[in-house]
Coordinates of C-alpha atoms in Angstrom, one line a residue:
M1 CA 55.9 58.7 230.9
T2 CA 54.0 57.5 227.9
G3 CA 54.7 54.3 225.9
P4 CA 56.9 54.4 222.9
E5 CA 55.2 55.4 219.8
R6 CA 54.4 52.6 217.3
P7 CA 54.6 53.1 213.6
S8 CA 51.2 54.3 212.3
G9 CA 50.4 51.1 210.3
D10 CA 51.1 48.5 213.2
R11 CA 47.5 48.4 214.6
F12 CA 45.0 50.5 212.5
P13 CA 44.9 51.2 208.8
A14 CA 45.0 54.9 207.8
E15 CA 41.2 55.4 207.3
R16 CA 40.7 54.3 210.8
R17 CA 43.2 56.1 212.8
G18 CA 41.0 59.0 213.6
E19 CA 43.2 61.5 211.5
R20 CA 41.3 63.1 208.7
P21 CA 43.4 64.3 205.6
G22 CA 43.8 67.9 205.8
G23 CA 41.7 68.0 208.9
P24 CA 42.0 70.5 211.7
G25 CA 45.2 70.4 213.8
R26 CA 45.4 70.4 217.6
G27 CA 43.1 73.0 219.0
E28 CA 41.4 74.0 215.6
R29 CA 37.7 73.6 215.1
P30 CA 36.5 71.4 212.5
A31 CA 33.9 72.8 210.2
G32 CA 30.3 72.5 211.6
D33 CA 31.9 71.9 215.0
R34 CA 31.4 75.4 216.4
R35 CA 28.8 76.0 219.0
G36 CA 25.8 77.3 217.2
D37 CA 26.7 75.6 213.8
R38 CA 24.6 72.6 214.3
P39 CA 21.8 72.1 211.6
A40 CA 18.3 72.4 212.8
G41 CA 16.4 69.3 213.8
G42 CA 19.0 68.0 216.3
G43 CA 22.1 68.2 214.1
R44 CA 24.8 65.8 214.8
W45 CA 23.1 64.9 218.2
G46 CA 19.8 64.0 216.7
A47 CA 18.2 60.6 216.2
R48 CA 19.7 58.7 213.2
A49 CA 17.5 57.7 210.5
G50 CA 17.8 54.1 209.6
G51 CA 19.1 53.2 206.3
E52 CA 17.4 51.1 203.6
R53 CA 18.0 47.5 203.3
R54 CA 18.4 45.7 200.0
D55 CA 15.1 43.7 200.7
G56 CA 13.4 47.2 200.7
G57 CA 13.0 47.2 204.5
R58 CA 14.5 49.9 206.9
R59 CA 17.3 49.2 209.2
P60 CA 16.5 50.3 212.8
A61 CA 17.7 53.6 213.7
R62 CA 20.7 54.0 215.7
P63 CA 20.1 55.7 219.1
A64 CA 21.2 59.3 219.5
V65 CA 23.9 60.1 221.9
D66 CA 22.6 60.3 225.4
L67 CA 22.0 63.8 226.7
P68 CA 24.5 63.7 229.6
R69 CA 27.5 62.4 227.4
Q70 CA 26.5 65.0 224.9
V71 CA 26.7 67.8 227.5
A72 CA 30.1 66.4 228.9
Y73 CA 31.6 66.2 225.5
E74 CA 30.5 69.8 224.7
A75 CA 32.1 71.0 227.9
V76 CA 35.3 69.1 227.6
A77 CA 35.6 70.2 223.8
A78 CA 34.9 73.9 224.6
V79 CA 37.6 73.8 227.4
H80 CA 40.2 72.4 224.8
R81 CA 38.8 74.1 221.5
D82 CA 38.0 77.6 223.0
D83 CA 40.2 77.8 226.2
A84 CA 36.8 77.8 228.2
Y85 CA 36.6 77.2 232.0
A86 CA 34.4 74.2 232.7
N87 CA 33.0 76.0 235.8
L88 CA 31.5 78.7 233.5
V89 CA 30.6 76.6 230.3
L90 CA 29.1 73.5 232.1
P91 CA 26.3 75.3 234.0
S92 CA 25.3 76.8 230.8
L93 CA 25.0 73.8 228.9
L94 CA 23.0 72.0 231.8
R95 CA 20.6 75.1 231.7
D96 CA 20.4 75.0 227.9
T97 CA 19.6 71.2 227.7
G98 CA 17.5 71.1 230.9
L99 CA 19.5 68.3 232.5
T100 CA 18.7 68.0 236.1
G101 CA 19.2 65.4 239.0
R102 CA 21.2 62.1 238.4
D103 CA 21.7 63.1 234.6
A104 CA 23.2 66.6 235.6
A105 CA 25.4 64.8 238.1
F106 CA 26.6 62.3 235.8
A107 CA 27.5 64.9 233.2
T108 CA 29.3 66.8 235.8
E109 CA 31.2 63.9 237.0
L110 CA 32.3 63.0 233.3
T111 CA 33.3 66.4 232.6
Y112 CA 35.4 67.3 235.7
G113 CA 36.9 63.7 236.0
T114 CA 38.0 63.7 232.5
L115 CA 39.6 67.1 232.8
R116 CA 41.4 66.2 236.3
H117 CA 42.5 62.8 234.9
L118 CA 43.7 64.1 231.5
G119 CA 47.4 63.6 231.8
T120 CA 47.1 60.0 232.7
L121 CA 44.2 59.3 230.3
D122 CA 46.4 60.8 227.4
A123 CA 49.2 58.4 228.4
I124 CA 47.0 55.5 228.3
L125 CA 45.3 56.5 225.0
T126 CA 48.7 57.1 223.5
D127 CA 49.7 53.5 224.3
A128 CA 46.4 52.1 223.3
A129 CA 46.3 53.8 220.1
G130 CA 50.0 53.3 219.2
R131 CA 50.5 57.0 218.5
D132 CA 50.6 60.1 220.3
V133 CA 47.1 61.2 221.4
Q134 CA 47.9 64.7 219.9
R135 CA 47.7 63.2 216.4
I136 CA 44.2 62.2 216.9
D137 CA 41.5 64.5 215.4
P138 CA 40.6 66.7 218.2
P139 CA 36.8 65.8 218.4
V140 CA 37.7 62.1 218.4
R141 CA 40.3 62.7 220.9
D142 CA 37.9 64.2 223.4
A143 CA 35.3 61.6 222.8
L144 CA 38.1 58.9 223.4
R145 CA 38.9 60.7 226.7
L146 CA 35.4 60.7 228.0
G147 CA 35.3 56.9 227.0
A148 CA 38.5 56.0 228.8
Y149 CA 37.4 58.0 232.0
Q150 CA 34.3 56.0 232.2
L151 CA 36.1 52.8 231.7
L152 CA 38.9 53.5 234.2
H153 CA 37.3 55.7 236.8
T154 CA 33.3 54.9 237.0
R155 CA 31.1 51.9 237.5
V156 CA 29.8 52.1 234.0
P157 CA 29.9 48.7 232.6
A158 CA 32.8 48.4 229.9
H159 CA 30.4 47.5 227.1
A160 CA 28.2 50.5 227.7
A161 CA 31.3 52.8 228.1
V162 CA 32.6 51.4 224.7
S163 CA 29.3 51.4 222.8
S164 CA 28.3 54.9 224.0
T165 CA 31.6 56.5 223.2
V166 CA 31.4 54.7 219.5
D167 CA 28.1 56.5 219.2
L168 CA 29.5 59.7 220.2
V169 CA 32.5 59.4 217.7
R170 CA 29.9 58.4 215.1
A171 CA 28.4 61.9 215.7
V172 CA 31.6 63.9 215.9
G173 CA 34.0 61.9 213.6
P174 CA 32.2 59.4 211.6
G175 CA 35.3 58.0 209.9
A176 CA 36.8 57.0 213.1
T177 CA 34.2 54.6 214.8
G178 CA 36.2 51.5 214.1
F179 CA 39.5 53.1 215.3
A180 CA 37.7 54.3 218.5
N181 CA 36.1 50.8 219.1
A182 CA 39.5 49.1 218.9
V183 CA 41.3 51.7 221.0
L184 CA 38.7 51.5 223.8
R185 CA 38.6 47.8 223.8
E186 CA 42.5 48.1 224.4
V187 CA 41.8 50.5 227.2
A188 CA 39.4 48.2 228.9
G189 CA 42.0 45.3 228.9
R190 CA 43.5 46.8 232.2
D191 CA 42.4 48.6 235.1
A192 CA 43.6 52.2 236.1
D193 CA 46.2 50.7 238.6
A194 CA 47.4 48.3 236.0
W195 CA 47.7 51.0 233.3
V196 CA 49.7 53.1 235.9
A197 CA 52.2 50.0 236.5
K198 CA 52.7 49.5 232.8
L199 CA 53.3 53.4 231.9
A200 CA 54.6 55.2 234.9
P201 CA 58.3 55.4 235.7
P202 CA 59.4 53.3 238.8
M203 CA 58.8 55.4 242.2
E204 CA 62.3 54.3 243.4
T205 CA 64.2 55.8 240.5
D206 CA 61.8 58.7 239.4
P207 CA 59.4 59.4 242.1
I208 CA 58.2 62.7 240.4
G209 CA 57.5 61.2 237.2
H210 CA 55.8 58.4 238.9
L211 CA 53.4 60.7 241.0
A212 CA 52.8 62.8 237.9
L213 CA 51.4 60.0 235.7
A214 CA 49.7 58.0 238.6
Y215 CA 47.8 61.2 239.9
S216 CA 47.6 63.1 236.7
H217 CA 49.5 66.4 237.4
P218 CA 52.2 68.1 235.4
Q219 CA 55.6 67.1 236.7
W220 CA 56.6 70.8 237.6
I221 CA 53.5 71.2 239.8
V222 CA 54.3 67.9 241.7
R223 CA 57.8 69.0 242.3
A224 CA 56.6 72.4 243.5
F225 CA 54.2 70.6 245.9
A226 CA 56.7 68.3 247.2
E227 CA 59.1 71.2 247.8
A228 CA 56.4 73.1 249.7
L229 CA 55.7 70.0 251.8
G230 CA 59.4 69.6 252.8
G231 CA 60.0 66.8 250.4
D232 CA 57.6 64.4 252.0
L233 CA 56.4 62.3 249.0
G234 CA 53.7 60.3 251.0
E235 CA 52.1 63.7 251.9
T236 CA 52.5 64.9 248.4
A237 CA 50.7 61.9 247.1
R238 CA 47.9 62.5 249.5
L239 CA 47.6 66.0 248.3
L240 CA 47.5 64.9 244.6
I241 CA 44.7 62.3 245.3
E242 CA 42.7 65.1 247.1
D243 CA 43.2 67.3 244.1
N244 CA 41.3 64.7 242.0
E245 CA 38.4 64.5 244.4
R246 CA 35.3 66.5 243.8
P247 CA 35.4 69.6 246.1
P248 CA 32.6 70.4 248.4
V249 CA 30.8 73.8 247.9
H250 CA 31.4 76.2 250.8
L251 CA 29.2 79.2 251.6
C252 CA 30.0 82.1 253.7
A253 CA 27.3 83.4 256.1
R254 CA 27.9 87.1 256.1
P255 CA 28.2 88.1 259.6
G256 CA 25.5 90.4 260.6
L257 CA 23.3 89.1 258.0
A258 CA 23.2 85.4 258.5
D259 CA 23.8 83.0 261.4
P260 CA 25.8 79.9 259.9
V261 CA 23.7 77.3 261.9
A262 CA 20.6 78.8 260.8
L263 CA 21.7 79.1 257.3
A264 CA 23.0 75.4 257.3
D265 CA 19.4 74.3 258.4
E266 CA 17.9 76.5 255.6
V267 CA 20.1 75.1 252.9
G268 CA 20.3 71.5 254.2
G269 CA 24.0 71.8 254.8
A270 CA 26.2 71.7 257.9
P271 CA 28.4 74.5 259.6
G272 CA 31.9 74.5 258.7
A273 CA 34.8 72.8 260.7
F274 CA 37.0 76.0 261.0
S275 CA 35.6 79.4 259.7
P276 CA 33.0 80.7 262.0
Y277 CA 31.0 81.8 258.9
A278 CA 31.5 78.7 256.8
V279 CA 28.6 76.3 255.8
Y280 CA 29.1 73.1 253.8
L281 CA 26.6 72.6 251.0
S282 CA 25.7 68.9 250.4
G283 CA 24.5 69.4 246.9
G284 CA 22.3 71.4 244.5
A285 CA 23.0 74.6 242.5
P286 CA 24.0 77.2 245.0
G287 CA 23.0 80.0 242.7
D288 CA 19.3 78.9 243.4
L289 CA 19.4 79.7 247.0
P290 CA 17.6 82.6 248.4
A291 CA 20.2 83.5 250.9
L292 CA 22.7 84.3 247.9
A293 CA 20.1 86.2 245.9
E294 CA 19.3 88.3 249.2
G295 CA 22.9 88.9 249.9
R296 CA 22.9 87.2 253.2
A297 CA 25.6 84.7 251.9
H298 CA 28.2 84.0 249.1
V299 CA 29.9 81.0 247.8
Q300 CA 33.5 81.1 249.2
D301 CA 36.0 78.4 250.0
E302 CA 36.5 78.0 253.8
G303 CA 40.2 78.7 253.4
S304 CA 39.4 82.0 251.6
Q305 CA 37.2 83.1 254.7
L306 CA 39.9 82.0 257.0
V307 CA 42.5 84.3 255.6
A308 CA 40.3 87.2 255.2
N309 CA 39.0 86.9 258.6
A310 CA 42.6 86.6 260.1
L311 CA 43.2 90.1 258.9
A312 CA 40.1 91.4 260.5
V313 CA 40.7 89.6 264.0
A314 CA 44.6 90.5 264.1
P315 CA 45.2 92.9 267.3
L316 CA 45.6 96.5 266.4
D317 CA 46.4 99.6 268.3
G318 CA 45.0 102.7 267.5
P319 CA 42.4 103.8 265.0
D320 CA 40.6 101.0 262.9
G321 CA 38.1 102.4 260.6
R322 CA 39.9 102.3 257.2
W323 CA 40.4 99.0 255.6
L324 CA 41.7 98.4 252.0
D325 CA 41.2 95.2 249.7
L326 CA 44.0 96.0 247.1
C327 CA 43.0 93.0 244.6
A328 CA 39.4 92.8 245.3
G329 CA 38.0 90.9 242.3
P330 CA 35.5 89.0 242.0
G331 CA 34.6 90.2 245.4
G332 CA 34.3 87.2 248.0
K333 CA 36.8 88.5 250.4
S334 CA 35.5 92.2 249.9
G335 CA 32.1 90.7 250.8
L336 CA 33.2 89.0 254.1
L337 CA 35.4 92.3 255.1
G338 CA 32.7 94.5 254.2
A339 CA 30.2 92.7 256.4
L340 CA 32.7 92.6 259.2
A341 CA 33.5 96.3 258.8
A342 CA 29.8 97.1 259.0
Q343 CA 29.8 95.6 262.5
R344 CA 32.7 97.8 263.4
D345 CA 31.9 101.1 262.0
A346 CA 34.7 100.7 259.6
R347 CA 34.8 101.4 255.8
L348 CA 36.4 99.1 253.0
T349 CA 37.9 100.4 249.9
A350 CA 38.0 97.6 247.4
V351 CA 40.4 98.1 244.4
E352 CA 40.1 96.2 241.1
V353 CA 42.0 96.9 238.0
S354 CA 39.9 95.1 235.6
E355 CA 36.5 96.9 234.8
H356 CA 34.5 93.6 234.7
R357 CA 35.7 92.4 238.0
A358 CA 35.3 95.9 239.6
R359 CA 31.6 95.4 238.6
L360 CA 31.5 92.1 240.1
V361 CA 32.9 93.4 243.3
A362 CA 30.4 96.2 243.3
Q363 CA 27.4 93.5 243.0
A364 CA 29.2 91.3 245.8
T365 CA 29.2 94.2 248.3
R366 CA 25.8 96.0 247.5
G367 CA 24.4 97.4 250.7
L368 CA 27.8 97.1 252.6
P369 CA 30.1 100.0 253.6
V370 CA 32.3 99.3 250.5
T371 CA 33.8 101.9 247.9
V372 CA 34.9 100.2 244.9
L373 CA 37.8 101.6 242.8
N374 CA 38.4 100.5 239.3
T375 CA 42.2 101.3 239.4
D376 CA 45.6 99.7 239.7
G377 CA 46.5 98.9 243.1
R378 CA 50.2 99.7 242.6
T379 CA 49.2 103.5 242.2
V380 CA 49.2 103.9 245.9
G381 CA 50.7 107.3 246.7
A382 CA 50.2 108.6 243.0
D383 CA 46.4 108.1 243.1
P384 CA 44.7 110.7 245.7
K385 CA 42.1 108.0 246.4
L386 CA 45.1 105.8 247.6
P387 CA 47.1 107.8 250.1
E388 CA 50.3 106.4 251.5
A389 CA 50.2 105.6 255.3
H390 CA 46.4 106.0 255.4
F391 CA 44.7 102.5 255.8
D392 CA 44.6 100.5 259.1
R393 CA 44.2 97.0 257.6
V394 CA 45.2 96.0 254.1
L395 CA 44.4 92.8 252.3
V396 CA 46.5 91.9 249.2
D397 CA 45.0 88.7 247.7
A398 CA 47.4 88.6 245.1
P399 CA 47.0 87.3 241.4
C400 CA 48.8 83.9 241.3
T401 CA 49.2 80.7 239.5
G402 CA 46.1 79.2 241.4
L403 CA 47.8 76.0 242.1
G404 CA 46.0 75.8 245.5
S405 CA 42.6 75.4 243.6
L406 CA 43.2 72.9 241.1
R407 CA 40.6 70.5 242.5
R408 CA 38.0 73.3 241.5
R409 CA 39.6 74.4 238.3
P410 CA 41.1 71.0 237.0
E411 CA 41.8 72.5 233.4
S412 CA 44.4 75.1 235.1
R413 CA 46.8 72.2 235.8
W414 CA 47.3 71.8 232.0
R415 CA 47.5 75.4 231.1
R416 CA 49.8 76.8 233.6
E417 CA 53.6 76.7 232.8
P418 CA 56.7 77.5 235.0
S419 CA 57.2 80.4 232.5
D420 CA 54.0 82.1 234.0
L421 CA 56.0 82.6 237.4
P422 CA 58.3 85.5 236.7
P423 CA 55.8 88.0 235.5
L424 CA 53.2 86.9 238.4
T425 CA 55.9 87.1 241.2
R426 CA 56.9 90.5 240.1
L427 CA 53.5 91.7 240.0
Q428 CA 53.0 90.0 243.5
R429 CA 56.1 91.9 244.9
E430 CA 55.0 95.3 243.4
L431 CA 51.2 94.9 245.0
L432 CA 52.7 93.9 248.4
A433 CA 55.1 97.0 248.3
A434 CA 52.2 99.1 247.4
A435 CA 50.3 97.7 250.3
L436 CA 53.1 98.3 252.7
R437 CA 53.1 102.0 251.5
A438 CA 49.3 102.2 251.9
V439 CA 49.1 100.9 255.4
R440 CA 49.7 103.3 258.4
P441 CA 52.6 102.9 260.8
G442 CA 51.3 100.4 263.3
G443 CA 48.8 98.9 260.8
L444 CA 48.4 95.4 259.4
V445 CA 49.0 93.9 255.8
A446 CA 47.7 90.3 255.1
Y447 CA 49.6 88.7 251.9
V448 CA 47.5 86.0 250.6
T449 CA 47.8 83.6 247.6
C450 CA 45.8 80.6 246.4
S451 CA 49.1 78.9 245.6
P452 CA 51.6 76.9 247.7
H453 CA 54.4 77.4 245.5
T454 CA 57.2 78.8 247.5
V455 CA 58.4 81.2 245.0
E456 CA 54.8 82.9 245.2
T457 CA 54.7 82.6 249.0
H458 CA 57.7 82.7 251.0
V459 CA 60.2 84.2 248.4
T460 CA 57.7 86.8 247.4
V461 CA 56.7 88.0 250.7
T462 CA 60.5 88.2 252.1
E463 CA 61.6 89.7 248.9
A464 CA 58.9 92.4 248.9
A465 CA 59.4 93.3 252.5
R466 CA 63.2 93.7 252.1
R467 CA 62.9 95.8 249.0
S468 CA 60.0 97.9 250.0
G469 CA 61.9 100.4 252.0
V470 CA 59.1 100.2 254.7
P471 CA 60.2 98.9 258.2
V472 CA 57.9 95.8 258.9
D473 CA 57.7 92.9 261.4
F474 CA 56.0 89.6 260.6
V475 CA 53.0 88.7 262.9
D476 CA 52.5 85.1 263.8
A477 CA 49.4 84.3 261.8
R478 CA 48.8 80.9 263.5
P479 CA 46.8 82.5 266.6
L480 CA 44.6 84.5 264.1
L481 CA 43.1 81.0 262.9
P482 CA 40.8 79.0 265.0
A483 CA 42.1 77.3 268.0
G484 CA 43.1 73.7 267.6
M485 CA 43.4 73.9 263.9
P486 CA 45.9 71.1 262.8
G487 CA 48.9 71.2 260.6
L488 CA 49.6 75.0 260.6
G489 CA 53.5 74.6 260.7
D490 CA 56.1 76.5 262.7
G491 CA 54.9 80.0 261.7
P492 CA 55.0 83.0 261.3
T493 CA 53.1 82.4 258.0
V494 CA 50.5 79.8 257.5
Q495 CA 49.9 77.3 254.7
L496 CA 46.4 75.6 254.3
W497 CA 46.1 72.4 252.4
P498 CA 43.2 70.4 250.7
H499 CA 44.3 67.2 252.2
R500 CA 45.1 68.7 255.8
H501 CA 42.2 71.2 256.3
G502 CA 39.7 70.5 253.4
T503 CA 40.2 73.9 252.0
D504 CA 42.0 75.3 249.0
A505 CA 45.8 75.7 249.5
M506 CA 45.7 79.2 250.8
F507 CA 48.9 80.9 252.0
L508 CA 48.8 83.8 254.6
A509 CA 51.5 86.2 255.8
V510 CA 50.7 89.0 258.2
L511 CA 53.0 92.0 258.4
R512 CA 52.9 95.1 260.8
R513 CA 54.4 98.4 259.6
T514 CA 56.6 99.5 262.5

């Protein structure tokens, strides 16, 4: 999908190719490029002193790298250097630098846009540089990615994108400024569509390869999406496009504690389209909202709200006071289920194997009728606190590849591999089997994943049900979602989609133990 690699001497002399002799390899930190290693007085980001001219005068100082681009670079570099997550590292950088308003929005756009379009940007930079992008020194490589993103996907004027990126390269890889200038001018010679036309394989002969390069997803993920969508390549393209859009922030107004219409007015948002508890936030930092600090609401994708609520509203005969969340961390679904349980005189047991995430669940459910257990959910029957045939409603929000939330975690698409699937699907089957042991006869189990991959959805749930030794029937999940919700398929399971429903790609299967 990338252009052929040219001999290293064809376009740039060795000292201008962005490769430092003996320098760090891919993913290694160059000396002085660790967070906290910057010298006092601004370090590499500080204003640059002017040099002395032959006539004794002073050359004017070059401007420092502007702060939004500096923050975006630090965030992208942390993702690639330290395996950081952008949604964790970027807010910290914004706080530390005091960026707000339009500057913060620009830094955020550069960070997430570059990470979403990374595959396509790398193919373009490989062609423009005449060598594999992985051979470029890591700091220079990340700077070029930010520059190429500005050139191809923003309204930043080309001259400003080039000059600001060269300034950035001067700060992080001073010997590569000429190389960076030449590569970016080559990138600027075509728009994004023209680059795709040049580099992507033809749609007619290699549709998966074409979509992967055109919409910046690994080929194996594109193939998995297409399979889950019944082979519809047009709809697959719409999904990939949606994955590359900035997702809205969804709040969950906790039932009994907040009214969604009143909350929407309070935060300047709008009630959600489907979940009775959803509020769409128009902008700003949700962590600063009083409703979150007071426990009246929490941040949660509308799709996650819908699948948790589906378990709570499913018709059930007999007792209904003992609920179980078998994989509770970090606590969003437990928070919603706990609030619903409080209204119905029920109690939720929330299980989380990770100690850190168990603490997050306890924080998320403070004041609600929730008991948090820091243990492995697969110990049902062996742990006296998790007896068999005891619970009325059980949620299995299983660990998965997270392919359904790539728009929120864009770096995940480049970190996940097909080899991740076997251990994950084995764990999913074991957790679902444990849930079927934990639920009483007549009780309900909801199996949920934030992935549309058929191996993690239909294959896992049918295999686990078959092997569990517990008799179960599938419950049609479609009536458990809001009436008139489009695109729910033929049942009995439900797959939500970003491009159809505006939610993460959540999968839901509901089983009744007979």
